[in-house]
Structure formats: structure tokens, C-alpha cells
Amino acid sequence: MLGLFSAIVALPMPDISSRHVTIIGGGPAGLMAAEVLSLAGVQVDLYDGMPSVGRKFLLAGVGGMNITHSEAYPAFLSRYAERAPNIAPLLRGFGAEALCEWIHGLGIQTFIGTSGRVFPTDMKAAPLLRAWLKRLRDQGVVIHTRHRWLGWSADGDLLIHSPEGEKTVHSDAVLLALGGGSWSRLGSDGAWLKLLEDKGVPYVALQPSNCGFEVSAWSELMVSKFAGAPLKNVAIGLGNDKPRLGECVITATGIEGSLIYALSAPIREAINRDGSATVHIDLLPSKPLDKVQVALAKPRGSRSMSKHLHSQLGLDGVKAALLRELAPAEHFIDPAKLAVDIKALPLTLVKTRPMDEAISTAGGVPFEALDERLMLKQLPGVFCAGEMLDWEAPTGGYLLTGCFASGRAAGRGMLEWLNR
Ligand SMILES: Cc1cc2nc3c(=O)[nH]c(=O)nc-3n(C[C@H](O)[C@H](O)[C@H](O)COP(=O)(O)OP(=O)(O)OC[C@H]3O[C@@H](n4cnc5c(N)ncnc54)[C@H](O)[C@@H]3O)c2cc1C
């Protein structure tokens, strides 16, 4: 028995530098795995269908690259809702602090905004991506752009469409980091769902997340005068949840913006379940109901109700228009009822905006289909990371942190698999 044991421990460890991995997808998740693997000495070839990598990451930097959040870990983790137990081990390996240190290591400084969100000092993604790609190339990562993965050949190799035509690639392990299904013109189009389905891998259908919503129809006036108008300093709640403060934007078909994105998962689920979801908008969150009632009850003389609303409560513009649009006409002669409308104006949303417009998508490969290394149970040697996994989170840096963390975890998982 002892002889057998010593024979086993005497077996040479595989030489990692002779190992070759393929990563499909050059977003934050794929690039992070490439970093882990190349640092360990593994040969890494990364393929992306687009003419350059990191396109969605660059787009995320356009309005100010919010890379992570500085809030305490329990609150941070809670943003991943029911997927928090699956995301927790990933964040333990590479959470918000580790991510910031890693960014600093690329020579990019960060700052914490008033909301607790973390940004690179110049708010941009391009300098970070440039420095990162240089480091990856220096570490030996070979990046093949305009190479689209099409599935597997009959003998199990990867099928790639390249500018030179179709080719097959054989490697010791594969990472799929193909992104979600929004903004398909940036490369992540969700076409991989079918490829995995054909291999018997379970998946959850993709759905828009951090998205806008449609009403059944705005009036002509709302569309012509207020589409695009920001609705600032309001609070919106769904069901019995405490309304959240923030701002959003009226669109030609409904409503969008950060406050709505933050509520998008429960609104979407309510629409899926009930066919519609009614949110309540508090147009004056800093004024309690009794104060609104007192202000409205003041005599208005010959002044119109619009003027009264403006002079007593400062309600005008898009807020006043929304009140006209959504409150029953008879409430405008009943101050008590109108005050209730102002504090909780019901807005019924009937569908999400198309998935391609969404900031991110929910659904994808469920964690139950993966082992703790993020390897597909159905396809040994094939790993998954990033937004293509079935989790979602609000904006605030949680998406990118989740993608980086899962890319890191998958890279480590692949190393473990190669060393097994
Ligand atoms: C407008 C906008 C703003 C955003 N702002 C923020 C923000 O401020 N903070 C934040 O945390 N998140 C933000 N996000 C979300 C964040 O950018 C994404 O969650 C993140 O980029 C996903 O990373 P990923 O690596 O999983 O996938 P992606 O970044 O989508 O990368 C996937 C890659 O796979 C490639 N690919 C797909 N299929 C194939 C194939 N068959 N063959 C070869 N290559 C393929 C694609 O070309 C792409 O390069 C924003 C998103 C959008 C759209």
C-alpha cells in the first residue's frame, strides 16, 4: 500500500508551460482569466469575433467608468440578490478592494464618488484597457481578433471562423467568456446559447436587466413635449418595498434611467408574472404627505391648478405633466386626493425595452451547471465566466466586479484542472 502511495506521489507534476488554453471572448472576464493563466506560465490564445477586444468595457467608460463600489461587503454582496451565495466565493477571491489594487497596479488611480461608487481618476476605460492589453501581450497572451467561435467540430476541437476561413483549434482547456445578450453590435450577441444547448448544457433564457420599460401609451403631449425629459429628485417604489430616491428619464415609450435600472429586476419579474407592474412615483420625496395636503388646501382664488401647483409646491414641467397624465381628472378638484397622487403616483409598466438596448442581461449558464471551478459539469475542460453566467446586479460597478471576479476564479479553476 505504502509502495503504491510513494509511486503516486513520485509521479511528475505536469509541466504547466507545455499547457495551452483557449479563451473565447475578450471582455473583462476573458481578459482577467488570460492574466491569471499567462502569469502561471500557461500558453494562452484568446479569440474574439470583433475587430478589437473590450468593446463593451470601453462603452461602459463613455459615461464615466464605474468599476466597483466602496460600500461594506455585506451590502455589496446583497446586490447580487438570490445569486449572492454563488457570487460570494468569487468575491472572496477577488473583491472590490482587490480590484482597486489591481487597477492601481496598472498605473491607474481611482477615486470614490459621493455615492460610494469607484471610478478611475480620469473616468475613462481606454487608458486602463490599453495598459492591461500591453501587460497581457508582454506576458505572452496571443490575441486573435475577427475570430468567431462557431462551436465544436465532430472530434471535439473548437471551430473558429477567421479572416482566412474556418479552422479548428485544439487545446487543453477552454474558457467561454462570451458576455450577455445586449448591445450585440459590440460582440456579445447571445448566439452561444444555441451552441451550448446543442451540447446538452442547461441554460436560463436571457432577459434584459438594467433596462428601460414601456407604458401602454403616453399621450401625444407627453411624447411631443417630454420624451427625453429628466425626472429629477423623485422616489420610486414597487409593491411594499421602500421607495428609492434618484432620477430617471421619460422616453417616447415609457421610462428609463438609473432609478428604473435599479428596480429593473423586480419590475421585470412582476411583468413576467402578472403581465404588468405598477410602480409608485413620489414627485416630492422631501415633503411629507400632510405638508403637501396643507399646501394644496390653501385657497387658490382665480389661479389655475397648474399655477397653484407651481406656486405652492414648485411642481411644474415634466413632474406636473406626469401628474396630469396619470392622476384621475376629478382629483384636481380634491386637494386631499391630489396630494396622495403627488406622493404615490401610480405608473403601470407593461414591458421591458428590447434586450439589445439593456445595460446587461439576466439569465445564461446557471451555477448549478458548473462545478466550484466554474467548469461545465457537462463538458469537462470547458469553463465559463462573466455576464454569460446566470446572475444579475444593478449598475454601480457590481457588474464589472462580478465579471472580473468570475474571470479570475475561472482562470484559477483552469490552472487547477491543468495541474490535476
Ligand atoms: C452602455 C453600458 C454601460 C455600462 N456601464 C457599466 C458600468 O459603468 N459599470 C459596470 O460594472 N458595468 C457596466 N456595464 C456592463 C459591463 O460592461 C458588462 O457587464 C461587462 O462588459 C461584461 O463582461 P464580459 O467579459 O462578461 O462580456 P463582454 O464585455 O460582453 O465581452 C464578451 C466578448 O465576447 C466576444 N464574443 C461573443 N461571442 C463570441 C463568439 N462566438 N466568438 C468570439 N467572440 C465572441 C464579444 O465580441 C466580446 O468582446 C455597462 C454596459 C453597457 C452596455
Short mmCIF file of C-alpha atoms and ligand atoms in Angstrom, two decimals:
data_model
loop_
_atom_site.label_atom_id
_atom_site.label_comp_id
_atom_site.label_asym_id
_atom_site.label_seq_id
_atom_site.Cartn_x
_atom_site.Cartn_y
_atom_site.Cartn_z
CA MET A 1 0.00 0.00 0.00
CA LEU A 2 2.80 2.36 1.02
CA GLY A 3 4.65 1.38 -2.17
CA LEU A 4 1.66 2.37 -4.30
CA PHE A 5 1.35 5.71 -2.43
CA SER A 6 5.01 6.59 -2.95
CA ALA A 7 4.66 5.62 -6.61
CA ILE A 8 1.74 8.05 -6.93
CA VAL A 9 3.46 10.97 -5.17
CA ALA A 10 6.56 10.33 -7.22
CA LEU A 11 4.61 10.94 -10.46
CA PRO A 12 5.96 14.10 -12.13
CA MET A 13 3.66 17.17 -11.97
CA PRO A 14 2.52 18.22 -15.45
CA ASP A 15 4.75 20.95 -16.91
CA ILE A 16 2.34 23.89 -16.98
CA SER A 17 4.32 25.77 -19.64
CA SER A 18 3.56 22.99 -22.11
CA ARG A 19 -0.15 23.50 -21.49
CA HIS A 20 -2.25 25.50 -23.89
CA VAL A 21 -5.61 27.10 -23.21
CA THR A 22 -8.09 28.86 -25.44
CA ILE A 23 -10.20 31.73 -24.23
CA ILE A 24 -13.16 32.83 -26.32
CA GLY A 25 -14.26 36.38 -25.57
CA GLY A 26 -12.06 39.40 -24.88
CA GLY A 27 -14.22 41.26 -22.38
CA PRO A 28 -13.24 41.88 -18.75
CA ALA A 29 -13.93 38.24 -17.76
CA GLY A 30 -11.90 36.62 -20.56
CA LEU A 31 -9.01 39.05 -20.25
CA MET A 32 -8.85 38.52 -16.48
CA ALA A 33 -8.63 34.76 -16.91
CA ALA A 34 -5.92 35.29 -19.55
CA GLU A 35 -3.95 37.26 -16.98
CA VAL A 36 -4.13 34.53 -14.32
CA LEU A 37 -3.21 31.78 -16.75
CA SER A 38 -0.39 33.59 -18.54
CA LEU A 39 1.13 34.66 -15.20
CA ALA A 40 1.25 30.99 -14.25
CA GLY A 41 3.16 30.26 -17.47
CA VAL A 42 0.34 28.68 -19.49
CA GLN A 43 0.20 29.41 -23.23
CA VAL A 44 -2.95 31.47 -23.82
CA ASP A 45 -4.66 32.16 -27.12
CA LEU A 46 -7.64 34.49 -26.83
CA TYR A 47 -10.15 34.74 -29.68
CA ASP A 48 -12.74 37.45 -30.18
CA GLY A 49 -15.20 37.87 -33.04
CA MET A 50 -14.81 41.65 -33.15
CA PRO A 51 -12.00 43.70 -34.76
CA SER A 52 -10.81 44.64 -31.24
CA VAL A 53 -11.37 43.36 -27.70
CA GLY A 54 -13.11 45.04 -24.75
CA ARG A 55 -15.66 47.00 -26.77
CA LYS A 56 -18.42 46.87 -24.17
CA PHE A 57 -15.88 47.72 -21.47
CA LEU A 58 -14.92 50.79 -23.48
CA LEU A 59 -18.56 51.76 -23.91
CA ALA A 60 -19.06 51.43 -20.16
CA GLY A 61 -16.34 54.07 -19.86
CA VAL A 62 -18.15 56.57 -22.07
CA GLY A 63 -20.49 57.95 -19.41
CA GLY A 64 -17.88 57.51 -16.65
CA MET A 65 -16.35 54.11 -15.92
CA ASN A 66 -17.90 52.95 -12.64
CA ILE A 67 -15.70 49.97 -11.97
CA THR A 68 -16.76 48.92 -8.48
CA HIS A 69 -18.33 50.18 -5.25
CA SER A 70 -16.83 51.07 -1.89
CA GLU A 71 -19.73 50.01 0.35
CA ALA A 72 -19.19 47.41 3.10
CA TYR A 73 -19.02 43.80 1.95
CA PRO A 74 -22.44 42.61 3.26
CA ALA A 75 -24.24 45.42 1.41
CA PHE A 76 -22.05 44.85 -1.68
CA LEU A 77 -22.83 41.13 -1.74
CA SER A 78 -26.57 41.75 -1.26
CA ARG A 79 -26.63 43.47 -4.70
CA TYR A 80 -26.37 40.04 -6.31
CA ALA A 81 -29.73 39.13 -4.69
CA GLU A 82 -30.53 35.43 -4.88
CA ARG A 83 -27.22 34.71 -6.64
CA ALA A 84 -25.24 36.17 -3.71
CA PRO A 85 -24.31 32.69 -2.39
CA ASN A 86 -22.80 31.85 -5.81
CA ILE A 87 -21.02 35.17 -6.20
CA ALA A 88 -19.62 35.22 -2.62
CA PRO A 89 -16.79 32.71 -3.28
CA LEU A 90 -15.81 34.67 -6.41
CA LEU A 91 -15.67 37.95 -4.48
CA ARG A 92 -13.68 36.30 -1.70
CA GLY A 93 -11.05 35.55 -4.32
CA PHE A 94 -11.19 38.99 -5.96
CA GLY A 95 -13.50 41.56 -4.42
CA ALA A 96 -13.81 45.33 -4.69
CA GLU A 97 -10.61 46.10 -2.75
CA ALA A 98 -8.51 43.60 -4.67
CA LEU A 99 -9.92 45.01 -7.90
CA CYS A 100 -8.89 48.55 -6.91
CA GLU A 101 -5.37 47.38 -6.03
CA TRP A 102 -5.17 45.61 -9.35
CA ILE A 103 -6.19 48.80 -11.19
CA HIS A 104 -3.55 50.76 -9.27
CA GLY A 105 -1.04 48.12 -10.37
CA LEU A 106 -1.79 49.13 -13.95
CA GLY A 107 -0.79 52.70 -13.11
CA ILE A 108 -4.39 53.95 -12.99
CA GLN A 109 -5.57 55.73 -9.86
CA THR A 110 -9.16 55.52 -8.59
CA PHE A 111 -11.47 57.72 -6.56
CA ILE A 112 -14.68 57.19 -4.62
CA GLY A 113 -17.59 59.36 -5.76
CA THR A 114 -20.16 60.86 -3.38
CA SER A 115 -22.45 57.86 -3.94
CA GLY A 116 -19.67 55.44 -2.89
CA ARG A 117 -19.11 54.34 -6.49
CA VAL A 118 -15.48 53.83 -7.53
CA PHE A 119 -14.12 55.32 -10.77
CA PRO A 120 -10.71 55.59 -12.41
CA THR A 121 -9.46 59.15 -11.79
CA ASP A 122 -9.98 60.18 -15.41
CA MET A 123 -13.38 58.31 -15.52
CA LYS A 124 -12.26 56.56 -18.71
CA ALA A 125 -11.88 52.90 -19.65
CA ALA A 126 -9.48 53.32 -22.59
CA PRO A 127 -6.23 54.05 -20.66
CA LEU A 128 -6.91 51.10 -18.36
CA LEU A 129 -7.63 48.73 -21.24
CA ARG A 130 -4.55 49.93 -23.15
CA ALA A 131 -2.23 49.35 -20.18
CA TRP A 132 -3.83 45.99 -19.48
CA LEU A 133 -3.58 44.70 -23.05
CA LYS A 134 0.09 45.70 -23.17
CA ARG A 135 0.76 43.78 -19.98
CA LEU A 136 -1.12 40.73 -21.27
CA ARG A 137 0.80 40.75 -24.54
CA ASP A 138 4.07 41.12 -22.62
CA GLN A 139 3.03 38.06 -20.61
CA GLY A 140 2.67 36.13 -23.86
CA VAL A 141 -1.11 36.18 -24.37
CA VAL A 142 -1.84 35.96 -28.09
CA ILE A 143 -5.00 37.83 -29.06
CA HIS A 144 -6.79 36.87 -32.27
CA THR A 145 -9.44 39.39 -33.27
CA ARG A 146 -12.03 38.82 -36.03
CA HIS A 147 -12.06 35.17 -34.95
CA ARG A 148 -15.56 34.00 -34.19
CA TRP A 149 -16.18 30.78 -32.31
CA LEU A 150 -18.82 28.63 -34.07
CA GLY A 151 -19.00 25.57 -31.81
CA TRP A 152 -17.21 22.25 -31.79
CA SER A 153 -16.01 20.01 -34.63
CA ALA A 154 -17.01 16.34 -34.75
CA ASP A 155 -13.80 15.37 -32.92
CA GLY A 156 -14.32 17.92 -30.13
CA ASP A 157 -12.00 20.72 -31.28
CA LEU A 158 -13.13 24.34 -31.35
CA LEU A 159 -14.48 25.59 -34.67
CA ILE A 160 -13.36 29.15 -35.41
CA HIS A 161 -14.28 31.39 -38.30
CA SER A 162 -11.26 33.57 -39.10
CA PRO A 163 -10.50 36.05 -41.90
CA GLU A 164 -8.57 33.19 -43.56
CA GLY A 165 -11.58 30.89 -43.38
CA GLU A 166 -12.72 28.22 -40.96
CA LYS A 167 -10.20 26.48 -38.73
CA THR A 168 -10.15 24.10 -35.78
CA VAL A 169 -8.29 24.71 -32.54
CA HIS A 170 -7.27 22.05 -30.06
CA SER A 171 -6.34 22.98 -26.51
CA ASP A 172 -6.03 21.52 -23.01
CA ALA A 173 -8.81 23.67 -21.58
CA VAL A 174 -11.27 26.26 -22.88
CA LEU A 175 -12.86 29.30 -21.28
CA LEU A 176 -16.05 30.72 -22.71
CA ALA A 177 -16.39 34.37 -21.65
CA LEU A 178 -18.90 35.43 -24.29
CA GLY A 179 -20.83 38.14 -22.44
CA GLY A 180 -24.60 38.55 -22.20
CA GLY A 181 -27.01 39.40 -24.98
CA SER A 182 -27.29 43.19 -25.14
CA TRP A 183 -25.58 45.72 -27.42
CA SER A 184 -24.92 42.92 -29.91
CA ARG A 185 -23.06 45.31 -32.21
CA LEU A 186 -20.26 45.26 -29.62
CA GLY A 187 -19.87 41.49 -29.98
CA SER A 188 -21.89 39.78 -27.27
CA ASP A 189 -25.00 38.58 -29.07
CA GLY A 190 -26.03 35.54 -27.02
CA ALA A 191 -25.61 33.25 -30.05
CA TRP A 192 -23.63 30.91 -27.77
CA LEU A 193 -26.86 29.81 -26.06
CA LYS A 194 -27.73 27.59 -29.01
CA LEU A 195 -24.18 26.16 -29.19
CA LEU A 196 -24.31 25.16 -25.52
CA GLU A 197 -27.88 23.89 -25.81
CA ASP A 198 -26.76 21.57 -28.62
CA LYS A 199 -24.23 20.10 -26.18
CA GLY A 200 -26.91 19.50 -23.56
CA VAL A 201 -25.77 22.33 -21.28
CA PRO A 202 -28.73 23.74 -19.35
CA TYR A 203 -29.33 27.47 -19.56
CA VAL A 204 -31.76 30.13 -18.40
CA ALA A 205 -33.18 32.29 -21.22
CA LEU A 206 -31.55 35.73 -21.43
CA GLN A 207 -33.65 38.71 -20.36
CA PRO A 208 -32.97 42.44 -20.23
CA SER A 209 -31.56 43.75 -16.96
CA ASN A 210 -30.80 47.36 -16.03
CA CYS A 211 -33.24 48.27 -18.77
CA GLY A 212 -35.99 50.73 -19.61
CA PHE A 213 -39.71 49.89 -19.58
CA GLU A 214 -42.71 50.75 -21.72
CA VAL A 215 -46.12 52.08 -20.73
CA SER A 216 -49.13 51.02 -22.79
CA ALA A 217 -49.18 54.52 -24.37
CA TRP A 218 -48.24 58.04 -23.35
CA SER A 219 -50.49 60.85 -24.53
CA GLU A 220 -49.39 62.81 -27.60
CA LEU A 221 -48.39 65.72 -25.31
CA MET A 222 -46.09 63.56 -23.16
CA VAL A 223 -44.31 62.24 -26.24
CA SER A 224 -44.00 65.52 -28.11
CA LYS A 225 -43.06 67.74 -25.15
CA PHE A 226 -41.47 65.49 -22.55
CA ALA A 227 -39.77 62.50 -24.24
CA GLY A 228 -36.16 62.82 -23.07
CA ALA A 229 -37.03 64.98 -20.06
CA PRO A 230 -35.18 64.05 -16.86
CA LEU A 231 -37.34 63.36 -13.84
CA LYS A 232 -35.03 64.53 -11.08
CA ASN A 233 -35.27 64.04 -7.34
CA VAL A 234 -38.12 61.55 -7.25
CA ALA A 235 -38.60 58.33 -5.31
CA ILE A 236 -39.99 55.20 -6.94
CA GLY A 237 -41.23 52.09 -5.22
CA LEU A 238 -42.68 48.77 -6.31
CA GLY A 239 -45.13 46.94 -4.06
CA ASN A 240 -44.39 47.30 -0.37
CA ASP A 241 -40.66 47.98 -0.85
CA LYS A 242 -39.35 51.29 0.46
CA PRO A 243 -39.26 53.77 -2.45
CA ARG A 244 -35.75 54.62 -3.70
CA LEU A 245 -34.57 58.12 -4.32
CA GLY A 246 -32.95 59.04 -7.61
CA GLU A 247 -33.69 60.17 -11.10
CA CYS A 248 -34.90 58.75 -14.37
CA VAL A 249 -35.92 59.88 -17.83
CA ILE A 250 -39.27 59.93 -19.62
CA THR A 251 -38.94 58.32 -23.06
CA ALA A 252 -41.23 58.19 -26.08
CA THR A 253 -42.41 54.75 -25.00
CA GLY A 254 -42.07 54.81 -21.23
CA ILE A 255 -39.34 55.40 -18.71
CA GLU A 256 -35.64 54.59 -18.23
CA GLY A 257 -32.58 55.79 -16.28
CA SER A 258 -30.62 54.86 -13.20
CA LEU A 259 -33.52 54.73 -10.74
CA ILE A 260 -35.55 52.48 -13.04
CA TYR A 261 -32.49 50.31 -13.80
CA ALA A 262 -32.03 49.75 -10.07
CA LEU A 263 -35.59 48.41 -9.88
CA SER A 264 -35.47 46.59 -13.20
CA ALA A 265 -35.21 43.03 -11.88
CA PRO A 266 -38.34 43.12 -9.66
CA ILE A 267 -40.28 45.17 -12.26
CA ARG A 268 -39.37 42.68 -15.00
CA GLU A 269 -40.30 39.72 -12.80
CA ALA A 270 -43.65 41.32 -11.88
CA ILE A 271 -44.40 41.86 -15.60
CA ASN A 272 -43.42 38.26 -16.36
CA ARG A 273 -45.72 37.07 -13.60
CA ASP A 274 -48.70 39.43 -13.84
CA GLY A 275 -48.47 40.97 -17.32
CA SER A 276 -47.78 44.45 -15.91
CA ALA A 277 -46.15 46.15 -12.95
CA THR A 278 -47.32 49.32 -11.23
CA VAL A 279 -44.65 51.48 -9.64
CA HIS A 280 -45.48 54.46 -7.44
CA ILE A 281 -43.68 57.73 -8.03
CA ASP A 282 -43.23 60.21 -5.22
CA LEU A 283 -42.86 63.53 -7.05
CA LEU A 284 -41.87 65.40 -3.86
CA PRO A 285 -39.89 62.94 -1.72
CA SER A 286 -38.67 65.63 0.67
CA LYS A 287 -42.20 66.81 1.57
CA PRO A 288 -44.41 64.64 3.78
CA LEU A 289 -47.99 63.98 2.69
CA ASP A 290 -49.56 66.24 5.35
CA LYS A 291 -47.45 69.20 4.20
CA VAL A 292 -48.46 68.59 0.58
CA GLN A 293 -52.10 68.42 1.65
CA VAL A 294 -51.85 71.66 3.62
CA ALA A 295 -50.16 73.43 0.69
CA LEU A 296 -52.77 72.24 -1.79
CA ALA A 297 -55.67 73.16 0.51
CA LYS A 298 -54.65 76.82 0.54
CA PRO A 299 -57.14 78.97 -1.39
CA ARG A 300 -56.09 79.41 -4.97
CA GLY A 301 -58.60 82.11 -5.92
CA SER A 302 -58.85 82.53 -9.66
CA ARG A 303 -55.45 80.93 -10.34
CA SER A 304 -55.37 77.77 -12.43
CA MET A 305 -54.44 74.48 -10.74
CA SER A 306 -51.15 74.48 -12.71
CA LYS A 307 -50.22 77.84 -11.23
CA HIS A 308 -51.32 76.67 -7.77
CA LEU A 309 -49.16 73.53 -8.01
CA HIS A 310 -46.25 75.63 -9.13
CA SER A 311 -46.56 78.36 -6.50
CA GLN A 312 -47.39 76.11 -3.54
CA LEU A 313 -45.21 73.10 -4.27
CA GLY A 314 -42.83 74.05 -7.06
CA LEU A 315 -44.40 71.36 -9.24
CA ASP A 316 -44.09 72.17 -12.92
CA GLY A 317 -42.55 70.91 -16.15
CA VAL A 318 -42.33 67.16 -16.56
CA LYS A 319 -43.47 66.46 -12.98
CA ALA A 320 -46.68 68.47 -13.44
CA ALA A 321 -47.22 66.85 -16.85
CA LEU A 322 -46.84 63.39 -15.34
CA LEU A 323 -49.36 64.26 -12.65
CA ARG A 324 -51.83 65.42 -15.35
CA GLU A 325 -51.15 62.27 -17.34
CA LEU A 326 -51.61 59.77 -14.53
CA ALA A 327 -53.89 61.25 -11.86
CA PRO A 328 -57.67 60.98 -12.44
CA ALA A 329 -59.11 64.32 -13.65
CA GLU A 330 -61.54 64.52 -10.71
CA HIS A 331 -58.62 64.54 -8.22
CA PHE A 332 -57.62 68.01 -9.47
CA ILE A 333 -60.61 69.46 -7.61
CA ASP A 334 -59.89 67.43 -4.46
CA PRO A 335 -56.66 68.57 -2.75
CA ALA A 336 -56.57 65.59 -0.37
CA LYS A 337 -56.70 63.09 -3.24
CA LEU A 338 -54.30 65.05 -5.41
CA ALA A 339 -51.79 65.16 -2.54
CA VAL A 340 -51.90 61.35 -2.34
CA ASP A 341 -51.27 61.19 -6.10
CA ILE A 342 -48.30 63.54 -5.81
CA LYS A 343 -46.77 61.30 -3.13
CA ALA A 344 -47.53 57.98 -4.83
CA LEU A 345 -48.41 58.43 -8.48
CA PRO A 346 -49.17 55.01 -9.99
CA LEU A 347 -47.39 54.27 -13.27
CA THR A 348 -48.15 50.97 -14.96
CA LEU A 349 -45.35 49.40 -16.99
CA VAL A 350 -46.26 46.70 -19.47
CA LYS A 351 -42.99 45.50 -20.97
CA THR A 352 -39.23 45.84 -20.96
CA ARG A 353 -37.48 47.74 -23.72
CA PRO A 354 -35.77 45.36 -26.21
CA MET A 355 -32.88 43.36 -24.77
CA ASP A 356 -30.37 44.83 -27.19
CA GLU A 357 -30.79 48.24 -25.51
CA ALA A 358 -30.24 46.95 -21.98
CA ILE A 359 -27.09 47.67 -19.97
CA SER A 360 -26.84 43.97 -19.10
CA THR A 361 -28.75 40.72 -19.27
CA ALA A 362 -30.05 38.25 -16.72
CA GLY A 363 -30.07 34.52 -17.42
CA GLY A 364 -27.40 32.39 -19.04
CA VAL A 365 -25.45 29.42 -17.74
CA PRO A 366 -26.77 28.55 -14.25
CA PHE A 367 -24.25 27.98 -11.46
CA GLU A 368 -25.83 24.58 -10.96
CA ALA A 369 -24.37 23.54 -14.35
CA LEU A 370 -20.85 24.41 -13.14
CA ASP A 371 -18.54 22.98 -10.52
CA GLU A 372 -16.79 25.19 -7.95
CA ARG A 373 -14.03 25.90 -10.50
CA LEU A 374 -16.64 27.27 -12.95
CA MET A 375 -16.16 24.23 -15.21
CA LEU A 376 -19.22 22.92 -17.03
CA LYS A 377 -20.21 19.60 -15.47
CA GLN A 378 -21.48 18.54 -18.89
CA LEU A 379 -18.25 19.40 -20.73
CA PRO A 380 -15.10 18.66 -18.67
CA GLY A 381 -12.33 21.11 -19.54
CA VAL A 382 -14.75 23.85 -20.65
CA PHE A 383 -15.15 26.76 -18.21
CA CYS A 384 -17.48 29.80 -18.23
CA ALA A 385 -17.18 33.29 -16.74
CA GLY A 386 -18.62 36.79 -16.85
CA GLU A 387 -22.02 38.07 -17.79
CA MET A 388 -22.89 34.83 -19.61
CA LEU A 389 -23.42 33.21 -16.19
CA ASP A 390 -26.91 33.42 -14.71
CA TRP A 391 -26.64 36.34 -12.30
CA GLU A 392 -27.57 39.98 -12.43
CA ALA A 393 -26.83 43.08 -10.40
CA PRO A 394 -27.73 46.74 -10.57
CA THR A 395 -25.41 49.32 -12.04
CA GLY A 396 -22.91 50.72 -9.54
CA GLY A 397 -19.82 48.74 -10.52
CA TYR A 398 -21.30 45.40 -9.41
CA LEU A 399 -21.47 44.08 -12.98
CA LEU A 400 -17.83 44.65 -13.81
CA THR A 401 -16.71 43.44 -10.37
CA GLY A 402 -18.68 40.23 -10.91
CA CYS A 403 -17.15 39.76 -14.37
CA PHE A 404 -13.59 40.37 -13.17
CA ALA A 405 -14.08 38.12 -10.14
CA SER A 406 -15.53 35.26 -12.17
CA GLY A 407 -12.78 35.60 -14.80
CA ARG A 408 -10.20 35.37 -12.04
CA ALA A 409 -11.94 32.35 -10.49
CA ALA A 410 -12.24 30.58 -13.84
CA GLY A 411 -8.53 31.22 -14.56
CA ARG A 412 -7.61 29.66 -11.21
CA GLY A 413 -10.05 26.82 -11.81
CA MET A 414 -8.43 26.11 -15.18
CA LEU A 415 -4.98 26.03 -13.55
CA GLU A 416 -6.24 23.54 -11.03
CA TRP A 417 -7.72 21.44 -13.84
CA LEU A 418 -4.47 21.56 -15.84
CA ASN A 419 -2.46 20.56 -12.75
CA ARG A 420 -4.80 17.75 -11.76
C1 LIG B 1 -23.82 51.18 -22.03
C2 LIG B 1 -23.22 50.28 -20.99
C3 LIG B 1 -22.65 50.85 -19.85
C4 LIG B 1 -22.13 50.02 -18.85
N1 LIG B 1 -21.57 50.61 -17.74
C5 LIG B 1 -21.11 49.82 -16.74
C6 LIG B 1 -20.51 50.40 -15.58
O1 LIG B 1 -20.32 51.62 -15.51
N2 LIG B 1 -20.14 49.56 -14.57
C7 LIG B 1 -20.30 48.20 -14.65
O2 LIG B 1 -19.97 47.49 -13.68
N3 LIG B 1 -20.78 47.62 -15.78
C8 LIG B 1 -21.19 48.39 -16.80
N4 LIG B 1 -21.70 47.81 -17.94
C9 LIG B 1 -21.76 46.33 -18.03
C10 LIG B 1 -20.39 45.71 -18.36
O3 LIG B 1 -19.75 46.42 -19.39
C11 LIG B 1 -20.56 44.24 -18.77
O4 LIG B 1 -21.27 43.56 -17.74
C12 LIG B 1 -19.21 43.54 -18.99
O5 LIG B 1 -18.52 44.14 -20.07
C13 LIG B 1 -19.40 42.06 -19.32
O6 LIG B 1 -18.13 41.49 -19.40
P1 LIG B 1 -17.90 40.07 -20.08
O7 LIG B 1 -16.42 39.87 -20.14
O8 LIG B 1 -18.72 39.05 -19.41
O9 LIG B 1 -18.52 40.21 -21.55
P2 LIG B 1 -18.29 41.30 -22.70
O10 LIG B 1 -17.63 42.52 -22.18
O11 LIG B 1 -19.61 41.44 -23.35
O12 LIG B 1 -17.28 40.56 -23.67
C14 LIG B 1 -17.64 39.40 -24.37
C15 LIG B 1 -16.75 39.26 -25.58
O13 LIG B 1 -17.03 38.01 -26.20
C16 LIG B 1 -16.98 38.20 -27.61
N5 LIG B 1 -17.77 37.15 -28.23
C17 LIG B 1 -19.08 36.85 -28.04
N6 LIG B 1 -19.44 35.81 -28.76
C18 LIG B 1 -18.33 35.39 -29.45
C19 LIG B 1 -18.05 34.33 -30.37
N7 LIG B 1 -18.99 33.44 -30.74
N8 LIG B 1 -16.79 34.23 -30.87
C20 LIG B 1 -15.81 35.10 -30.50
N9 LIG B 1 -16.01 36.12 -29.65
C21 LIG B 1 -17.26 36.25 -29.11
C22 LIG B 1 -17.52 39.59 -27.83
O14 LIG B 1 -17.08 40.14 -29.07
C23 LIG B 1 -16.98 40.35 -26.62
O15 LIG B 1 -15.77 41.01 -26.89
C24 LIG B 1 -22.19 48.60 -18.98
C25 LIG B 1 -22.74 48.04 -20.14
C26 LIG B 1 -23.25 48.87 -21.13
C27 LIG B 1 -23.85 48.24 -22.36
#
